[in-house]
Amino acid sequence: MHSSATLCHSSPRRHQPGNSSKYTKQHRINLPASQDAQAEKVARQLEEDGNFTAEPKRKKKKNELVVQNKEENEEVKHILQVFMSLQLRPEFKQNFQFIPKADDYRNNNQQIRELRKRFTEASNTVLPQLDQHYDGSAFDVTVVNGIKYILPPNVCYVCDNVTAIMSHFSEFKFDLVVMDPPWQNKYVRRRTHNHGSHHGYDMLTVGEILQFPVGDLLNDGALLMIWCTNNSSLLQELLQGLSGWNVELAATWYWLKVTKAGELITPLEGVTHSKRPYERILLTRKIKHKMVFQNIPDGLVFCSVPCGIHSHKPPLQELVKEYVVQQPRCLELFARSLAPGWTSYGFEVLRLQHSFLYENSEQDG
């Protein structure tokens, strides 16, 4: 793997506010994930001696998880090395200047956790079948089932089953497709069991995902980017089935999640956490005929602060614009939000456009 790295300060916004933007609201992670008791311990330490602890200390357990698989070990080692090099950059120190105080640890991301719970309750609705286009140059509002949703400029959005996608897009194909399928996930299954079905979603097997006609949506040379599970067996099954979409693996990238202070949201090595502080993206290319593209670097790590809303991913177009045609036609599958200039498709296509998550940034008068 190469030691490629990209630094982003906050989780890059799907909505790029310009002068015409009315609605903004960010919900970023302040501190690494920890139990309330441990966070309180750090808060007291800060109050007593003023020493800043970059990460709450953990008591090691006998059954502490270790990375067993050699490939996984190399992957973690690579990401850690890149992260350490990022921390030395002046722009890293400039962008991540937040210094947690005792009250921040005592709060322990409580505002984000409460907001996430309230948002889950507010957005627990089933959208009707939609096939809409908004070509305005400013943000706007649409109302569906009595709920207000914020529309960014120039978007197309479809709410329907992915199995029916060719009935919507039979006349044209795309140059850049990003997909974040609902992988089988123990965390989601546990949340659903503990808090109810509206805290989860219907998950798909790899075989079911590979049955979708994704390859039929791609122009020759198109780039297909897949947000992928860290489950090694599911990953291998997916890689073996990519030929069915007539695509080839070009590179694997990693999104490394950090707090506003520049700390990893969970430890990277030898941890008791089951949730890793990074996610992988497979970059695949539609088998091309007499088309030449710049080689995509393998192992690139990009670093940003994630949104507190579960499964909200950063946009990728700026990172890959040199590897696709100019002015590409772009599609996001299994989308939960909208992006200017993109087509978005999925059962929850408007969920993260819910007005609950936004506030009007224009000043009165």
PDB file of N, CA and C in Angstrom, residues 227-302:
ATOM      1  N   TRP A 227     -18.990   1.874  -0.539  1.00  0.00           N
ATOM      2  CA  TRP A 227     -18.714   1.876   0.896  1.00  0.00           C
ATOM      3  C   TRP A 227     -18.923   0.450   1.383  1.00  0.00           C
ATOM      4  N   CYS A 228     -17.879  -0.131   1.966  1.00  0.00           N
ATOM      5  CA  CYS A 228     -17.905  -1.570   2.188  1.00  0.00           C
ATOM      6  C   CYS A 228     -17.757  -1.935   3.661  1.00  0.00           C
ATOM      7  N   THR A 229     -18.363  -3.028   4.035  1.00  0.00           N
ATOM      8  CA  THR A 229     -18.248  -3.570   5.376  1.00  0.00           C
ATOM      9  C   THR A 229     -16.799  -3.945   5.696  1.00  0.00           C
ATOM     10  N   ASN A 230     -16.451  -3.908   6.995  1.00  0.00           N
ATOM     11  CA  ASN A 230     -15.135  -4.381   7.436  1.00  0.00           C
ATOM     12  C   ASN A 230     -15.133  -5.877   7.727  1.00  0.00           C
ATOM     13  N   ASN A 231     -16.281  -6.519   7.560  1.00  0.00           N
ATOM     14  CA  ASN A 231     -16.365  -7.965   7.755  1.00  0.00           C
ATOM     15  C   ASN A 231     -15.607  -8.662   6.622  1.00  0.00           C
ATOM     16  N   SER A 232     -14.534  -9.370   6.969  1.00  0.00           N
ATOM     17  CA  SER A 232     -13.636  -9.929   5.953  1.00  0.00           C
ATOM     18  C   SER A 232     -14.318 -10.965   5.069  1.00  0.00           C
ATOM     19  N   SER A 233     -15.198 -11.788   5.628  1.00  0.00           N
ATOM     20  CA  SER A 233     -15.849 -12.817   4.809  1.00  0.00           C
ATOM     21  C   SER A 233     -16.829 -12.191   3.816  1.00  0.00           C
ATOM     22  N   LEU A 234     -17.584 -11.169   4.271  1.00  0.00           N
ATOM     23  CA  LEU A 234     -18.495 -10.477   3.358  1.00  0.00           C
ATOM     24  C   LEU A 234     -17.714  -9.724   2.292  1.00  0.00           C
ATOM     25  N   LEU A 235     -16.588  -9.142   2.679  1.00  0.00           N
ATOM     26  CA  LEU A 235     -15.749  -8.410   1.730  1.00  0.00           C
ATOM     27  C   LEU A 235     -15.240  -9.332   0.627  1.00  0.00           C
ATOM     28  N   GLN A 236     -14.767 -10.503   1.004  1.00  0.00           N
ATOM     29  CA  GLN A 236     -14.257 -11.444   0.002  1.00  0.00           C
ATOM     30  C   GLN A 236     -15.359 -11.916  -0.937  1.00  0.00           C
ATOM     31  N   GLU A 237     -16.545 -12.140  -0.392  1.00  0.00           N
ATOM     32  CA  GLU A 237     -17.673 -12.549  -1.225  1.00  0.00           C
ATOM     33  C   GLU A 237     -18.016 -11.463  -2.243  1.00  0.00           C
ATOM     34  N   LEU A 238     -17.966 -10.219  -1.802  1.00  0.00           N
ATOM     35  CA  LEU A 238     -18.236  -9.117  -2.714  1.00  0.00           C
ATOM     36  C   LEU A 238     -17.183  -9.034  -3.816  1.00  0.00           C
ATOM     37  N   LEU A 239     -15.920  -9.107  -3.432  1.00  0.00           N
ATOM     38  CA  LEU A 239     -14.836  -9.008  -4.413  1.00  0.00           C
ATOM     39  C   LEU A 239     -14.944 -10.106  -5.479  1.00  0.00           C
ATOM     40  N   GLN A 240     -15.331 -11.287  -5.054  1.00  0.00           N
ATOM     41  CA  GLN A 240     -15.470 -12.392  -5.996  1.00  0.00           C
ATOM     42  C   GLN A 240     -16.639 -12.196  -6.957  1.00  0.00           C
ATOM     43  N   GLY A 241     -17.629 -11.372  -6.547  1.00  0.00           N
ATOM     44  CA  GLY A 241     -18.807 -11.186  -7.387  1.00  0.00           C
ATOM     45  C   GLY A 241     -18.794  -9.931  -8.240  1.00  0.00           C
ATOM     46  N   LEU A 242     -17.746  -9.091  -8.136  1.00  0.00           N
ATOM     47  CA  LEU A 242     -17.718  -7.822  -8.863  1.00  0.00           C
ATOM     48  C   LEU A 242     -17.740  -7.994 -10.375  1.00  0.00           C
ATOM     49  N   SER A 243     -17.222  -9.115 -10.864  1.00  0.00           N
ATOM     50  CA  SER A 243     -17.201  -9.334 -12.312  1.00  0.00           C
ATOM     51  C   SER A 243     -18.615  -9.373 -12.892  1.00  0.00           C
ATOM     52  N   GLY A 244     -19.599  -9.713 -12.062  1.00  0.00           N
ATOM     53  CA  GLY A 244     -20.985  -9.725 -12.523  1.00  0.00           C
ATOM     54  C   GLY A 244     -21.489  -8.345 -12.907  1.00  0.00           C
ATOM     55  N   TRP A 245     -20.847  -7.308 -12.394  1.00  0.00           N
ATOM     56  CA  TRP A 245     -21.178  -5.928 -12.766  1.00  0.00           C
ATOM     57  C   TRP A 245     -20.241  -5.397 -13.852  1.00  0.00           C
ATOM     58  N   ASN A 246     -19.348  -6.268 -14.311  1.00  0.00           N
ATOM     59  CA  ASN A 246     -18.384  -5.887 -15.352  1.00  0.00           C
ATOM     60  C   ASN A 246     -17.476  -4.754 -14.874  1.00  0.00           C
ATOM     61  N   VAL A 247     -17.048  -4.846 -13.612  1.00  0.00           N
ATOM     62  CA  VAL A 247     -16.110  -3.867 -13.068  1.00  0.00           C
ATOM     63  C   VAL A 247     -14.896  -4.593 -12.485  1.00  0.00           C
ATOM     64  N   GLU A 248     -13.796  -3.840 -12.390  1.00  0.00           N
ATOM     65  CA  GLU A 248     -12.569  -4.368 -11.819  1.00  0.00           C
ATOM     66  C   GLU A 248     -12.131  -3.488 -10.657  1.00  0.00           C
ATOM     67  N   LEU A 249     -11.585  -4.101  -9.616  1.00  0.00           N
ATOM     68  CA  LEU A 249     -11.100  -3.337  -8.466  1.00  0.00           C
ATOM     69  C   LEU A 249      -9.876  -2.524  -8.876  1.00  0.00           C
ATOM     70  N   ALA A 250      -9.929  -1.208  -8.624  1.00  0.00           N
ATOM     71  CA  ALA A 250      -8.815  -0.322  -8.964  1.00  0.00           C
ATOM     72  C   ALA A 250      -8.030   0.099  -7.723  1.00  0.00           C
ATOM     73  N   ALA A 251      -8.702   0.272  -6.587  1.00  0.00           N
ATOM     74  CA  ALA A 251      -8.025   0.720  -5.368  1.00  0.00           C
ATOM     75  C   ALA A 251      -8.958   0.556  -4.175  1.00  0.00           C
ATOM     76  N   THR A 252      -8.370   0.558  -2.993  1.00  0.00           N
ATOM     77  CA  THR A 252      -9.119   0.584  -1.738  1.00  0.00           C
ATOM     78  C   THR A 252      -8.686   1.814  -0.960  1.00  0.00           C
ATOM     79  N   TRP A 253      -9.657   2.625  -0.557  1.00  0.00           N
ATOM     80  CA  TRP A 253      -9.382   3.822   0.237  1.00  0.00           C
ATOM     81  C   TRP A 253      -9.998   3.661   1.620  1.00  0.00           C
ATOM     82  N   TYR A 254      -9.558   4.513   2.549  1.00  0.00           N
ATOM     83  CA  TYR A 254     -10.028   4.426   3.925  1.00  0.00           C
ATOM     84  C   TYR A 254     -10.426   5.813   4.438  1.00  0.00           C
ATOM     85  N   TRP A 255     -11.602   5.886   5.023  1.00  0.00           N
ATOM     86  CA  TRP A 255     -12.047   7.100   5.699  1.00  0.00           C
ATOM     87  C   TRP A 255     -11.767   6.925   7.179  1.00  0.00           C
ATOM     88  N   LEU A 256     -10.853   7.739   7.723  1.00  0.00           N
ATOM     89  CA  LEU A 256     -10.458   7.672   9.117  1.00  0.00           C
ATOM     90  C   LEU A 256     -11.224   8.742   9.891  1.00  0.00           C
ATOM     91  N   LYS A 257     -11.936   8.332  10.925  1.00  0.00           N
ATOM     92  CA  LYS A 257     -12.817   9.229  11.670  1.00  0.00           C
ATOM     93  C   LYS A 257     -12.108   9.767  12.913  1.00  0.00           C
ATOM     94  N   VAL A 258     -12.093  11.086  13.030  1.00  0.00           N
ATOM     95  CA  VAL A 258     -11.463  11.734  14.169  1.00  0.00           C
ATOM     96  C   VAL A 258     -12.440  12.708  14.819  1.00  0.00           C
ATOM     97  N   THR A 259     -12.122  13.126  16.033  1.00  0.00           N
ATOM     98  CA  THR A 259     -12.928  14.106  16.741  1.00  0.00           C
ATOM     99  C   THR A 259     -12.497  15.515  16.335  1.00  0.00           C
ATOM    100  N   LYS A 260     -13.198  16.515  16.853  1.00  0.00           N
ATOM    101  CA  LYS A 260     -12.831  17.902  16.581  1.00  0.00           C
ATOM    102  C   LYS A 260     -11.444  18.231  17.118  1.00  0.00           C
ATOM    103  N   ALA A 261     -10.961  17.440  18.077  1.00  0.00           N
ATOM    104  CA  ALA A 261      -9.623  17.640  18.628  1.00  0.00           C
ATOM    105  C   ALA A 261      -8.565  16.869  17.851  1.00  0.00           C
ATOM    106  N   GLY A 262      -8.983  16.134  16.816  1.00  0.00           N
ATOM    107  CA  GLY A 262      -8.025  15.382  16.011  1.00  0.00           C
ATOM    108  C   GLY A 262      -7.671  14.020  16.573  1.00  0.00           C
ATOM    109  N   GLU A 263      -8.472  13.509  17.520  1.00  0.00           N
ATOM    110  CA  GLU A 263      -8.254  12.176  18.065  1.00  0.00           C
ATOM    111  C   GLU A 263      -9.095  11.154  17.306  1.00  0.00           C
ATOM    112  N   LEU A 264      -8.625   9.918  17.255  1.00  0.00           N
ATOM    113  CA  LEU A 264      -9.434   8.852  16.679  1.00  0.00           C
ATOM    114  C   LEU A 264     -10.694   8.665  17.522  1.00  0.00           C
ATOM    115  N   ILE A 265     -11.834   8.427  16.878  1.00  0.00           N
ATOM    116  CA  ILE A 265     -13.076   8.287  17.642  1.00  0.00           C
ATOM    117  C   ILE A 265     -13.099   7.005  18.464  1.00  0.00           C
ATOM    118  N   THR A 266     -12.369   5.995  18.048  1.00  0.00           N
ATOM    119  CA  THR A 266     -12.127   4.795  18.849  1.00  0.00           C
ATOM    120  C   THR A 266     -10.688   4.378  18.590  1.00  0.00           C
ATOM    121  N   PRO A 267     -10.052   3.653  19.517  1.00  0.00           N
ATOM    122  CA  PRO A 267      -8.672   3.221  19.287  1.00  0.00           C
ATOM    123  C   PRO A 267      -8.553   2.357  18.044  1.00  0.00           C
ATOM    124  N   LEU A 268      -7.364   2.360  17.458  1.00  0.00           N
ATOM    125  CA  LEU A 268      -7.157   1.636  16.204  1.00  0.00           C
ATOM    126  C   LEU A 268      -6.596   0.242  16.422  1.00  0.00           C
ATOM    127  N   GLU A 269      -5.795   0.059  17.480  1.00  0.00           N
ATOM    128  CA  GLU A 269      -5.144  -1.227  17.711  1.00  0.00           C
ATOM    129  C   GLU A 269      -5.482  -1.787  19.086  1.00  0.00           C
ATOM    130  N   GLY A 270      -5.499  -3.134  19.181  1.00  0.00           N
ATOM    131  CA  GLY A 270      -5.648  -3.816  20.450  1.00  0.00           C
ATOM    132  C   GLY A 270      -6.775  -3.295  21.309  1.00  0.00           C
ATOM    133  N   VAL A 271      -7.982  -3.268  20.750  1.00  0.00           N
ATOM    134  CA  VAL A 271      -9.080  -2.588  21.425  1.00  0.00           C
ATOM    135  C   VAL A 271     -10.168  -3.553  21.849  1.00  0.00           C
ATOM    136  N   THR A 272     -10.944  -3.108  22.827  1.00  0.00           N
ATOM    137  CA  THR A 272     -12.133  -3.857  23.205  1.00  0.00           C
ATOM    138  C   THR A 272     -13.334  -3.381  22.412  1.00  0.00           C
ATOM    139  N   HIS A 273     -13.189  -2.237  21.733  1.00  0.00           N
ATOM    140  CA  HIS A 273     -14.270  -1.741  20.888  1.00  0.00           C
ATOM    141  C   HIS A 273     -14.441  -2.659  19.683  1.00  0.00           C
ATOM    142  N   SER A 274     -15.671  -2.964  19.317  1.00  0.00           N
ATOM    143  CA  SER A 274     -15.909  -3.715  18.089  1.00  0.00           C
ATOM    144  C   SER A 274     -16.027  -2.776  16.898  1.00  0.00           C
ATOM    145  N   LYS A 275     -16.244  -1.495  17.171  1.00  0.00           N
ATOM    146  CA  LYS A 275     -16.428  -0.519  16.112  1.00  0.00           C
ATOM    147  C   LYS A 275     -15.083   0.125  15.776  1.00  0.00           C
ATOM    148  N   ARG A 276     -14.649  -0.017  14.552  1.00  0.00           N
ATOM    149  CA  ARG A 276     -13.357   0.530  14.150  1.00  0.00           C
ATOM    150  C   ARG A 276     -13.492   2.008  13.798  1.00  0.00           C
ATOM    151  N   PRO A 277     -12.381   2.757  13.900  1.00  0.00           N
ATOM    152  CA  PRO A 277     -12.445   4.189  13.600  1.00  0.00           C
ATOM    153  C   PRO A 277     -12.274   4.499  12.114  1.00  0.00           C
ATOM    154  N   TYR A 278     -12.437   3.513  11.270  1.00  0.00           N
ATOM    155  CA  TYR A 278     -12.311   3.768   9.834  1.00  0.00           C
ATOM    156  C   TYR A 278     -13.306   2.913   9.051  1.00  0.00           C
ATOM    157  N   GLU A 279     -13.606   3.384   7.856  1.00  0.00           N
ATOM    158  CA  GLU A 279     -14.414   2.620   6.915  1.00  0.00           C
ATOM    159  C   GLU A 279     -13.679   2.570   5.587  1.00  0.00           C
ATOM    160  N   ARG A 280     -13.934   1.516   4.841  1.00  0.00           N
ATOM    161  CA  ARG A 280     -13.246   1.344   3.565  1.00  0.00           C
ATOM    162  C   ARG A 280     -14.182   1.645   2.401  1.00  0.00           C
ATOM    163  N   ILE A 281     -13.582   2.102   1.320  1.00  0.00           N
ATOM    164  CA  ILE A 281     -14.301   2.316   0.062  1.00  0.00           C
ATOM    165  C   ILE A 281     -13.555   1.566  -1.029  1.00  0.00           C
ATOM    166  N   LEU A 282     -14.273   0.720  -1.737  1.00  0.00           N
ATOM    167  CA  LEU A 282     -13.692   0.049  -2.905  1.00  0.00           C
ATOM    168  C   LEU A 282     -13.934   0.924  -4.131  1.00  0.00           C
ATOM    169  N   LEU A 283     -12.871   1.233  -4.854  1.00  0.00           N
ATOM    170  CA  LEU A 283     -12.980   1.989  -6.093  1.00  0.00           C
ATOM    171  C   LEU A 283     -12.833   1.009  -7.244  1.00  0.00           C
ATOM    172  N   THR A 284     -13.893   0.842  -8.010  1.00  0.00           N
ATOM    173  CA  THR A 284     -13.883  -0.104  -9.113  1.00  0.00           C
ATOM    174  C   THR A 284     -14.157   0.637 -10.420  1.00  0.00           C
ATOM    175  N   ARG A 285     -13.651   0.080 -11.506  1.00  0.00           N
ATOM    176  CA  ARG A 285     -13.774   0.731 -12.805  1.00  0.00           C
ATOM    177  C   ARG A 285     -14.521  -0.177 -13.777  1.00  0.00           C
ATOM    178  N   LYS A 286     -15.500   0.393 -14.480  1.00  0.00           N
ATOM    179  CA  LYS A 286     -16.173  -0.359 -15.552  1.00  0.00           C
ATOM    180  C   LYS A 286     -15.136  -0.680 -16.624  1.00  0.00           C
ATOM    181  N   ILE A 287     -15.043  -1.932 -16.987  1.00  0.00           N
ATOM    182  CA  ILE A 287     -14.055  -2.357 -17.974  1.00  0.00           C
ATOM    183  C   ILE A 287     -14.158  -1.466 -19.197  1.00  0.00           C
ATOM    184  N   LYS A 288     -13.046  -0.816 -19.511  1.00  0.00           N
ATOM    185  CA  LYS A 288     -13.061   0.255 -20.504  1.00  0.00           C
ATOM    186  C   LYS A 288     -12.462  -0.209 -21.824  1.00  0.00           C
ATOM    187  N   HIS A 289     -12.902   0.411 -22.906  1.00  0.00           N
ATOM    188  CA  HIS A 289     -12.410   0.088 -24.236  1.00  0.00           C
ATOM    189  C   HIS A 289     -11.791   1.343 -24.836  1.00  0.00           C
ATOM    190  N   LYS A 290     -10.476   1.318 -25.018  1.00  0.00           N
ATOM    191  CA  LYS A 290      -9.730   2.418 -25.623  1.00  0.00           C
ATOM    192  C   LYS A 290      -9.951   3.727 -24.861  1.00  0.00           C
ATOM    193  N   MET A 291     -10.098   3.633 -23.542  1.00  0.00           N
ATOM    194  CA  MET A 291     -10.242   4.819 -22.705  1.00  0.00           C
ATOM    195  C   MET A 291      -9.090   4.845 -21.719  1.00  0.00           C
ATOM    196  N   VAL A 292      -8.482   6.005 -21.541  1.00  0.00           N
ATOM    197  CA  VAL A 292      -7.320   6.146 -20.672  1.00  0.00           C
ATOM    198  C   VAL A 292      -7.663   7.069 -19.508  1.00  0.00           C
ATOM    199  N   PHE A 293      -7.471   6.587 -18.291  1.00  0.00           N
ATOM    200  CA  PHE A 293      -7.693   7.392 -17.088  1.00  0.00           C
ATOM    201  C   PHE A 293      -6.427   7.378 -16.249  1.00  0.00           C
ATOM    202  N   GLN A 294      -6.265   8.397 -15.449  1.00  0.00           N
ATOM    203  CA  GLN A 294      -5.153   8.450 -14.523  1.00  0.00           C
ATOM    204  C   GLN A 294      -5.291   7.319 -13.510  1.00  0.00           C
ATOM    205  N   ASN A 295      -4.160   6.687 -13.179  1.00  0.00           N
ATOM    206  CA  ASN A 295      -4.180   5.601 -12.213  1.00  0.00           C
ATOM    207  C   ASN A 295      -4.626   6.107 -10.841  1.00  0.00           C
ATOM    208  N   ILE A 296      -5.473   5.341 -10.188  1.00  0.00           N
ATOM    209  CA  ILE A 296      -5.985   5.702  -8.870  1.00  0.00           C
ATOM    210  C   ILE A 296      -5.028   5.163  -7.812  1.00  0.00           C
ATOM    211  N   PRO A 297      -4.530   6.010  -6.893  1.00  0.00           N
ATOM    212  CA  PRO A 297      -3.615   5.512  -5.859  1.00  0.00           C
ATOM    213  C   PRO A 297      -4.322   4.553  -4.912  1.00  0.00           C
ATOM    214  N   ASP A 298      -3.642   3.474  -4.575  1.00  0.00           N
ATOM    215  CA  ASP A 298      -4.203   2.490  -3.653  1.00  0.00           C
ATOM    216  C   ASP A 298      -3.836   2.877  -2.221  1.00  0.00           C
ATOM    217  N   GLY A 299      -4.717   2.561  -1.279  1.00  0.00           N
ATOM    218  CA  GLY A 299      -4.417   2.768   0.126  1.00  0.00           C
ATOM    219  C   GLY A 299      -4.523   4.195   0.605  1.00  0.00           C
ATOM    220  N   LEU A 300      -5.177   5.078  -0.150  1.00  0.00           N
ATOM    221  CA  LEU A 300      -5.311   6.461   0.290  1.00  0.00           C
ATOM    222  C   LEU A 300      -6.159   6.523   1.557  1.00  0.00           C
ATOM    223  N   VAL A 301      -5.724   7.333   2.512  1.00  0.00           N
ATOM    224  CA  VAL A 301      -6.449   7.533   3.759  1.00  0.00           C
ATOM    225  C   VAL A 301      -6.878   8.993   3.824  1.00  0.00           C
ATOM    226  N   PHE A 302      -8.171   9.240   3.986  1.00  0.00           N
ATOM    227  CA  PHE A 302      -8.613  10.610   4.200  1.00  0.00           C
ATOM    228  C   PHE A 302      -9.278  10.707   5.561  1.00  0.00           C
TER     229      PHE A 302
END
